[in-house]
Amino acid sequence: MTFKRFYILIVMALISMSAAAAPSITISAKLDSVNLRMGRMTSLHLSVSQPAGVKGHFPVLKDIKDNGIIPVCGDSVELRAPQKIDTVQADGRLQINLDIPVQAFDSGYYRLPGFAFVVGNDSVFSNSLALKVYPVNATADTPIGDFASTADPENPSIFDYLPDWMVELWWLWIIIIAAIVVFIYAMRRYRREGSLLPKKPEPTPYEKAISGLRELKQQQLWESGQEKEYYTQLTDILRQYLYGRFGINASEMTSRQILAALSKNKELTDKRVYFRQILDMADFVKFAKVRPLPDDNVLAFDNAMRFVEETKPQPPVEEESDAQTKKGGAK
């Protein structure tokens, strides 16, 4: 034997002794059956062999959701919380055996990844597993006696305890209940007022103007390039309001005549500035075919709202009448 060969043998022996002395961890994974019918369960057996005193864990088991499910392979395969965990210690080594239920609801071929076992900063992986899931070919006449019974809903509600025909005809029950409520209401109203249909009060000029302005805003005319239609409707709403609220026949007046009529009314003199801006912009759009800026359109609408709100009828002040009554009584 040459010195070189002797040296190699010594090195190999030292390596073998070092490897034998170093703590080793092995993990194996096995399925009860690699063929699984969709919806059924099989068991995954994980076996860990490690030196006694070494602490490790499976990170995948920490991902268990509140419902006890661990999704793998996307969401096609589901693992459940381990049903059984056994530990056996002998000859300075510890063996951990875990039985984990496996269930799948999508047919196909799946490759379960290797399961990591973490010890400190190191990770040891088990072997990967192949699983084939077969679909359930069932018809209306297929017996299902060997399948598991229906599970309770995860978040049950009152509708889960009602018969199916009641749930399916929910709309009919709503109609019946609504009809009963309407009948009772109609009979009480008829006894109280002698009529089933109430007389709808005529909206006030203020209510008509506010409703018209809100509808005009929802149409978004100037936003879609219809500035002329926008200002036509805006001025028509204000003209009708002037006629209904103050008796000013603004529909037959020009812009100058309207401003002159506002000047003669003491309640409207200080509100001319709102009307002037609106009428000026309307005339520019209608006759000069000018496209106003967005800020001008918004200002015109805001001025119209201000004019209507600041000129709406005010309720009588009761405090003044009460004070006058007290003064008369004191005399």
Short mmCIF file of C-alpha atoms in Angstrom, two decimals:
data_model
loop_
_atom_site.label_atom_id
_atom_site.label_comp_id
_atom_site.label_asym_id
_atom_site.label_seq_id
_atom_site.Cartn_x
_atom_site.Cartn_y
_atom_site.Cartn_z
CA MET A 1 0.00 0.00 0.00
CA THR A 2 1.42 3.33 -1.03
CA PHE A 3 1.48 6.34 1.21
CA LYS A 4 -1.00 8.20 -1.04
CA ARG A 5 -3.57 5.42 -0.81
CA PHE A 6 -3.08 5.19 2.95
CA TYR A 7 -3.66 8.92 3.28
CA ILE A 8 -6.93 8.72 1.31
CA LEU A 9 -8.19 5.90 3.49
CA ILE A 10 -7.42 7.87 6.65
CA VAL A 11 -9.31 10.92 5.33
CA MET A 12 -12.33 8.85 4.32
CA ALA A 13 -12.42 7.18 7.71
CA LEU A 14 -12.35 10.54 9.48
CA ILE A 15 -15.19 11.82 7.30
CA SER A 16 -17.27 8.74 8.01
CA MET A 17 -16.66 9.04 11.74
CA SER A 18 -17.61 12.74 11.64
CA ALA A 19 -20.78 12.02 9.69
CA ALA A 20 -21.70 9.23 12.07
CA ALA A 21 -21.13 11.47 15.07
CA ALA A 22 -23.16 14.40 13.63
CA PRO A 23 -26.83 14.42 14.54
CA SER A 24 -29.03 13.40 11.57
CA ILE A 25 -32.70 14.06 10.90
CA THR A 26 -34.75 12.12 8.39
CA ILE A 27 -38.34 12.70 7.27
CA SER A 28 -40.52 10.38 5.26
CA ALA A 29 -44.01 10.99 3.86
CA LYS A 30 -46.48 8.38 2.71
CA LEU A 31 -50.12 8.32 1.62
CA ASP A 32 -52.52 5.51 2.44
CA SER A 33 -53.64 5.65 -1.17
CA VAL A 34 -52.31 7.63 -4.11
CA ASN A 35 -55.70 7.25 -5.84
CA LEU A 36 -58.47 9.29 -4.26
CA ARG A 37 -62.06 9.91 -5.28
CA MET A 38 -63.14 13.55 -5.20
CA GLY A 39 -64.64 14.48 -1.84
CA ARG A 40 -63.30 11.46 0.02
CA MET A 41 -60.38 11.37 2.45
CA THR A 42 -57.11 9.55 2.79
CA SER A 43 -54.33 9.84 5.35
CA LEU A 44 -50.88 11.36 5.03
CA HIS A 45 -48.30 9.79 7.34
CA LEU A 46 -45.32 11.95 8.26
CA SER A 47 -42.50 10.30 10.16
CA VAL A 48 -39.60 12.25 11.69
CA SER A 49 -36.51 10.55 13.09
CA GLN A 50 -34.23 12.88 15.05
CA PRO A 51 -31.79 12.86 17.95
CA ALA A 52 -33.44 13.13 21.34
CA GLY A 53 -33.42 16.67 22.74
CA VAL A 54 -33.56 18.37 19.36
CA LYS A 55 -36.55 20.69 18.98
CA GLY A 56 -38.14 21.19 15.60
CA HIS A 57 -41.52 21.88 13.99
CA PHE A 58 -43.46 21.69 10.74
CA PRO A 59 -44.18 25.25 9.50
CA VAL A 60 -47.10 23.97 7.43
CA LEU A 61 -48.98 23.03 10.60
CA LYS A 62 -48.78 26.64 11.77
CA ASP A 63 -50.78 27.73 8.70
CA ILE A 64 -53.94 25.98 9.90
CA LYS A 65 -56.92 28.30 9.46
CA ASP A 66 -59.70 28.76 11.97
CA ASN A 67 -61.66 25.98 10.27
CA GLY A 68 -58.73 23.56 10.63
CA ILE A 69 -57.80 23.47 6.92
CA ILE A 70 -54.34 23.72 5.33
CA PRO A 71 -54.60 24.37 1.56
CA VAL A 72 -51.87 22.90 -0.67
CA CYS A 73 -51.49 22.72 -4.44
CA GLY A 74 -53.34 26.01 -4.63
CA ASP A 75 -56.71 25.30 -3.09
CA SER A 76 -57.29 21.98 -4.83
CA VAL A 77 -56.02 19.75 -2.02
CA GLU A 78 -56.76 20.32 1.66
CA LEU A 79 -54.98 18.99 4.72
CA ARG A 80 -56.70 18.81 8.08
CA ALA A 81 -55.23 19.17 11.53
CA PRO A 82 -53.33 16.02 12.59
CA GLN A 83 -55.66 13.42 14.08
CA LYS A 84 -52.88 11.48 15.76
CA ILE A 85 -49.35 12.31 16.93
CA ASP A 86 -47.17 9.55 18.40
CA THR A 87 -43.64 9.85 19.78
CA VAL A 88 -41.27 6.95 20.37
CA GLN A 89 -37.86 7.35 22.00
CA ALA A 90 -35.18 4.69 21.86
CA ASP A 91 -31.37 4.55 21.72
CA GLY A 92 -30.99 8.30 22.03
CA ARG A 93 -33.29 9.03 19.11
CA LEU A 94 -36.85 10.32 18.94
CA GLN A 95 -39.37 9.32 16.28
CA ILE A 96 -42.51 11.42 15.71
CA ASN A 97 -45.39 9.99 13.69
CA LEU A 98 -48.22 12.21 12.46
CA ASP A 99 -51.44 11.15 10.73
CA ILE A 100 -52.92 14.00 8.68
CA PRO A 101 -56.26 13.66 6.79
CA VAL A 102 -56.13 14.66 3.10
CA GLN A 103 -59.15 15.66 1.02
CA ALA A 104 -59.57 17.04 -2.52
CA PHE A 105 -62.55 18.53 -4.32
CA ASP A 106 -61.03 19.00 -7.80
CA SER A 107 -60.16 16.01 -9.97
CA GLY A 108 -56.72 15.77 -11.55
CA TYR A 109 -53.09 14.87 -10.89
CA TYR A 110 -51.32 16.65 -8.04
CA ARG A 111 -47.78 16.66 -6.70
CA LEU A 112 -47.72 17.28 -2.96
CA PRO A 113 -44.55 19.21 -2.13
CA GLY A 114 -41.94 18.04 0.32
CA PHE A 115 -42.88 19.01 3.87
CA ALA A 116 -40.24 21.04 5.69
CA PHE A 117 -39.15 20.27 9.24
CA VAL A 118 -37.29 23.25 10.75
CA VAL A 119 -34.63 22.85 13.41
CA GLY A 120 -33.07 26.14 14.38
CA ASN A 121 -31.89 27.75 11.14
CA ASP A 122 -31.85 24.48 9.20
CA SER A 123 -34.68 22.84 7.27
CA VAL A 124 -35.06 19.19 6.29
CA PHE A 125 -37.61 18.23 3.64
CA SER A 126 -39.58 15.04 3.19
CA ASN A 127 -40.09 13.32 -0.12
CA SER A 128 -42.80 14.69 -2.40
CA LEU A 129 -45.91 12.63 -3.15
CA ALA A 130 -48.09 12.09 -6.20
CA LEU A 131 -51.87 12.08 -5.82
CA LYS A 132 -54.52 11.31 -8.43
CA VAL A 133 -58.06 12.52 -7.73
CA TYR A 134 -60.91 10.90 -9.67
CA PRO A 135 -64.18 12.75 -10.37
CA VAL A 136 -67.50 11.51 -9.05
CA ASN A 137 -69.60 10.35 -12.00
CA ALA A 138 -73.06 10.44 -10.49
CA THR A 139 -76.55 10.77 -11.90
CA ALA A 140 -79.90 11.46 -10.30
CA ASP A 141 -80.39 7.74 -9.69
CA THR A 142 -76.93 7.01 -8.30
CA PRO A 143 -77.15 5.76 -4.69
CA ILE A 144 -75.15 7.78 -2.20
CA GLY A 145 -75.62 5.59 0.83
CA ASP A 146 -71.89 5.01 1.31
CA PHE A 147 -71.08 8.72 1.36
CA ALA A 148 -70.84 10.78 4.50
CA SER A 149 -73.93 12.58 5.70
CA THR A 150 -74.39 16.27 4.97
CA ALA A 151 -72.26 18.44 7.21
CA ASP A 152 -73.68 21.34 9.17
CA PRO A 153 -73.08 24.76 7.60
CA GLU A 154 -69.99 26.59 8.79
CA ASN A 155 -71.88 29.77 9.75
CA PRO A 156 -75.49 28.64 10.20
CA SER A 157 -78.37 31.08 9.96
CA ILE A 158 -82.10 30.79 10.52
CA PHE A 159 -82.61 30.00 6.82
CA ASP A 160 -80.59 26.77 7.21
CA TYR A 161 -83.27 25.36 9.52
CA LEU A 162 -86.25 26.20 7.30
CA PRO A 163 -87.68 23.71 4.77
CA ASP A 164 -86.40 24.08 1.24
CA TRP A 165 -89.82 25.03 -0.16
CA MET A 166 -90.04 27.96 2.23
CA VAL A 167 -86.60 29.22 1.25
CA GLU A 168 -87.19 28.73 -2.47
CA LEU A 169 -90.53 30.60 -2.34
CA TRP A 170 -89.18 33.50 -0.29
CA TRP A 171 -90.56 35.99 -2.78
CA LEU A 172 -94.08 34.64 -2.30
CA TRP A 173 -93.87 35.09 1.47
CA ILE A 174 -92.68 38.66 1.02
CA ILE A 175 -95.65 39.38 -1.27
CA ILE A 176 -98.12 37.84 1.21
CA ILE A 177 -96.68 39.78 4.17
CA ALA A 178 -96.61 43.00 2.17
CA ALA A 179 -100.22 42.48 1.07
CA ILE A 180 -101.34 41.99 4.68
CA VAL A 181 -99.51 45.14 5.82
CA VAL A 182 -100.97 47.19 2.96
CA PHE A 183 -104.48 45.90 3.67
CA ILE A 184 -104.29 46.80 7.37
CA TYR A 185 -102.88 50.25 6.56
CA ALA A 186 -105.54 50.90 3.92
CA MET A 187 -108.39 49.92 6.23
CA ARG A 188 -107.13 52.16 9.03
CA ARG A 189 -106.72 55.06 6.65
CA TYR A 190 -110.18 54.56 5.20
CA ARG A 191 -111.75 54.57 8.66
CA ARG A 192 -109.80 57.65 9.68
CA GLU A 193 -110.02 59.79 6.53
CA GLY A 194 -112.76 58.14 4.48
CA SER A 195 -110.44 57.66 1.49
CA LEU A 196 -107.69 55.27 0.50
CA LEU A 197 -105.75 57.59 -1.80
CA PRO A 198 -104.32 60.67 -0.10
CA LYS A 199 -104.39 63.95 -1.92
CA LYS A 200 -100.87 64.80 -2.91
CA PRO A 201 -100.10 68.43 -2.06
CA GLU A 202 -98.89 70.62 -4.86
CA PRO A 203 -95.14 71.25 -4.52
CA THR A 204 -94.17 74.81 -3.72
CA PRO A 205 -92.12 76.91 -6.18
CA TYR A 206 -89.12 76.41 -3.90
CA GLU A 207 -89.52 72.61 -3.94
CA LYS A 208 -89.93 72.62 -7.74
CA ALA A 209 -86.79 74.70 -8.18
CA ILE A 210 -84.65 72.58 -5.84
CA SER A 211 -85.88 69.37 -7.47
CA GLY A 212 -85.20 70.74 -10.94
CA LEU A 213 -81.67 71.84 -10.00
CA ARG A 214 -80.84 68.45 -8.52
CA GLU A 215 -82.09 66.65 -11.63
CA LEU A 216 -80.10 69.02 -13.81
CA LYS A 217 -76.94 68.25 -11.85
CA GLN A 218 -77.48 64.50 -12.22
CA GLN A 219 -77.78 64.82 -16.02
CA GLN A 220 -74.15 66.09 -16.24
CA LEU A 221 -74.90 68.04 -19.39
CA TRP A 222 -71.96 70.42 -19.43
CA GLU A 223 -69.59 67.60 -18.49
CA SER A 224 -70.60 65.86 -21.74
CA GLY A 225 -70.24 69.01 -23.87
CA GLN A 226 -73.93 70.08 -23.86
CA GLU A 227 -73.41 73.56 -22.41
CA LYS A 228 -76.29 75.12 -24.39
CA GLU A 229 -78.82 72.59 -23.09
CA TYR A 230 -77.38 73.01 -19.60
CA TYR A 231 -77.88 76.78 -19.48
CA THR A 232 -81.28 76.54 -21.19
CA GLN A 233 -82.60 74.26 -18.44
CA LEU A 234 -80.87 76.25 -15.69
CA THR A 235 -82.44 79.57 -16.74
CA ASP A 236 -85.86 77.94 -17.30
CA ILE A 237 -85.84 76.63 -13.73
CA LEU A 238 -85.06 80.10 -12.39
CA ARG A 239 -87.64 81.82 -14.63
CA GLN A 240 -90.37 79.46 -13.39
CA TYR A 241 -89.26 80.03 -9.82
CA LEU A 242 -89.52 83.82 -10.21
CA TYR A 243 -93.03 83.49 -11.57
CA GLY A 244 -94.24 81.03 -8.92
CA ARG A 245 -92.52 82.70 -5.98
CA PHE A 246 -92.71 86.45 -6.81
CA GLY A 247 -95.17 86.68 -9.70
CA ILE A 248 -92.46 87.91 -12.12
CA ASN A 249 -93.30 86.57 -15.59
CA ALA A 250 -89.63 85.97 -16.39
CA SER A 251 -90.41 83.46 -19.16
CA GLU A 252 -91.50 86.36 -21.38
CA MET A 253 -88.62 88.66 -20.45
CA THR A 254 -85.13 89.20 -21.78
CA SER A 255 -82.11 89.08 -19.52
CA ARG A 256 -82.10 92.88 -19.17
CA GLN A 257 -85.79 92.98 -18.28
CA ILE A 258 -85.32 90.27 -15.66
CA LEU A 259 -82.49 92.20 -13.98
CA ALA A 260 -84.61 95.37 -14.06
CA ALA A 261 -87.51 93.51 -12.41
CA LEU A 262 -85.19 92.23 -9.69
CA SER A 263 -84.03 95.78 -8.99
CA LYS A 264 -87.61 96.89 -8.32
CA ASN A 265 -88.19 94.16 -5.75
CA LYS A 266 -86.78 94.95 -2.31
CA GLU A 267 -86.32 91.25 -1.49
CA LEU A 268 -84.35 90.58 -4.66
CA THR A 269 -82.24 93.70 -5.13
CA ASP A 270 -79.16 92.29 -3.38
CA LYS A 271 -79.60 88.95 -5.22
CA ARG A 272 -79.14 90.46 -8.70
CA VAL A 273 -75.44 89.51 -8.71
CA TYR A 274 -76.36 85.81 -8.79
CA PHE A 275 -78.75 86.25 -11.69
CA ARG A 276 -76.40 88.51 -13.61
CA GLN A 277 -73.59 85.91 -13.68
CA ILE A 278 -76.01 83.14 -14.74
CA LEU A 279 -77.70 85.20 -17.48
CA ASP A 280 -74.41 86.54 -18.83
CA MET A 281 -72.98 83.04 -19.20
CA ALA A 282 -76.23 81.77 -20.71
CA ASP A 283 -76.23 84.56 -23.32
CA PHE A 284 -72.58 83.90 -24.19
CA VAL A 285 -73.31 80.21 -24.76
CA LYS A 286 -76.59 80.70 -26.66
CA PHE A 287 -75.73 83.65 -28.89
CA ALA A 288 -71.94 83.93 -28.98
CA LYS A 289 -71.46 80.14 -28.97
CA VAL A 290 -68.75 80.44 -26.32
CA ARG A 291 -67.73 77.36 -24.37
CA PRO A 292 -67.35 78.42 -20.73
CA LEU A 293 -64.77 77.02 -18.39
CA PRO A 294 -65.81 74.25 -15.98
CA ASP A 295 -65.44 76.69 -13.08
CA ASP A 296 -67.94 79.04 -14.74
CA ASN A 297 -70.48 76.20 -15.09
CA VAL A 298 -70.07 75.21 -11.45
CA LEU A 299 -70.34 78.85 -10.34
CA ALA A 300 -73.55 79.32 -12.35
CA PHE A 301 -75.13 76.28 -10.68
CA ASP A 302 -73.97 77.39 -7.21
CA ASN A 303 -75.38 80.88 -7.78
CA ALA A 304 -78.72 79.39 -8.80
CA MET A 305 -78.83 77.32 -5.61
CA ARG A 306 -77.89 80.39 -3.53
CA PHE A 307 -80.60 82.48 -5.15
CA VAL A 308 -83.30 79.87 -4.49
CA GLU A 309 -82.16 79.11 -0.95
CA GLU A 310 -81.82 82.79 0.06
CA THR A 311 -85.23 83.74 -1.32
CA LYS A 312 -87.32 80.80 -0.12
CA PRO A 313 -90.29 81.59 2.13
CA GLN A 314 -89.33 81.93 5.77
CA PRO A 315 -91.61 80.62 8.54
CA PRO A 316 -93.06 83.29 10.80
CA VAL A 317 -91.00 84.10 13.84
CA GLU A 318 -92.97 82.98 16.86
CA GLU A 319 -90.70 84.66 19.37
CA GLU A 320 -91.61 88.15 18.16
CA SER A 321 -95.34 87.42 18.29
CA ASP A 322 -94.99 85.96 21.79
CA ALA A 323 -93.07 89.03 22.93
CA GLN A 324 -95.73 91.35 21.54
CA THR A 325 -98.44 89.32 23.26
CA LYS A 326 -96.64 89.59 26.60
CA LYS A 327 -96.24 93.36 26.17
CA GLY A 328 -99.96 93.72 25.40
CA GLY A 329 -100.82 91.67 28.48
CA ALA A 330 -98.53 93.76 30.65
CA LYS A 331 -100.30 96.96 29.62
#
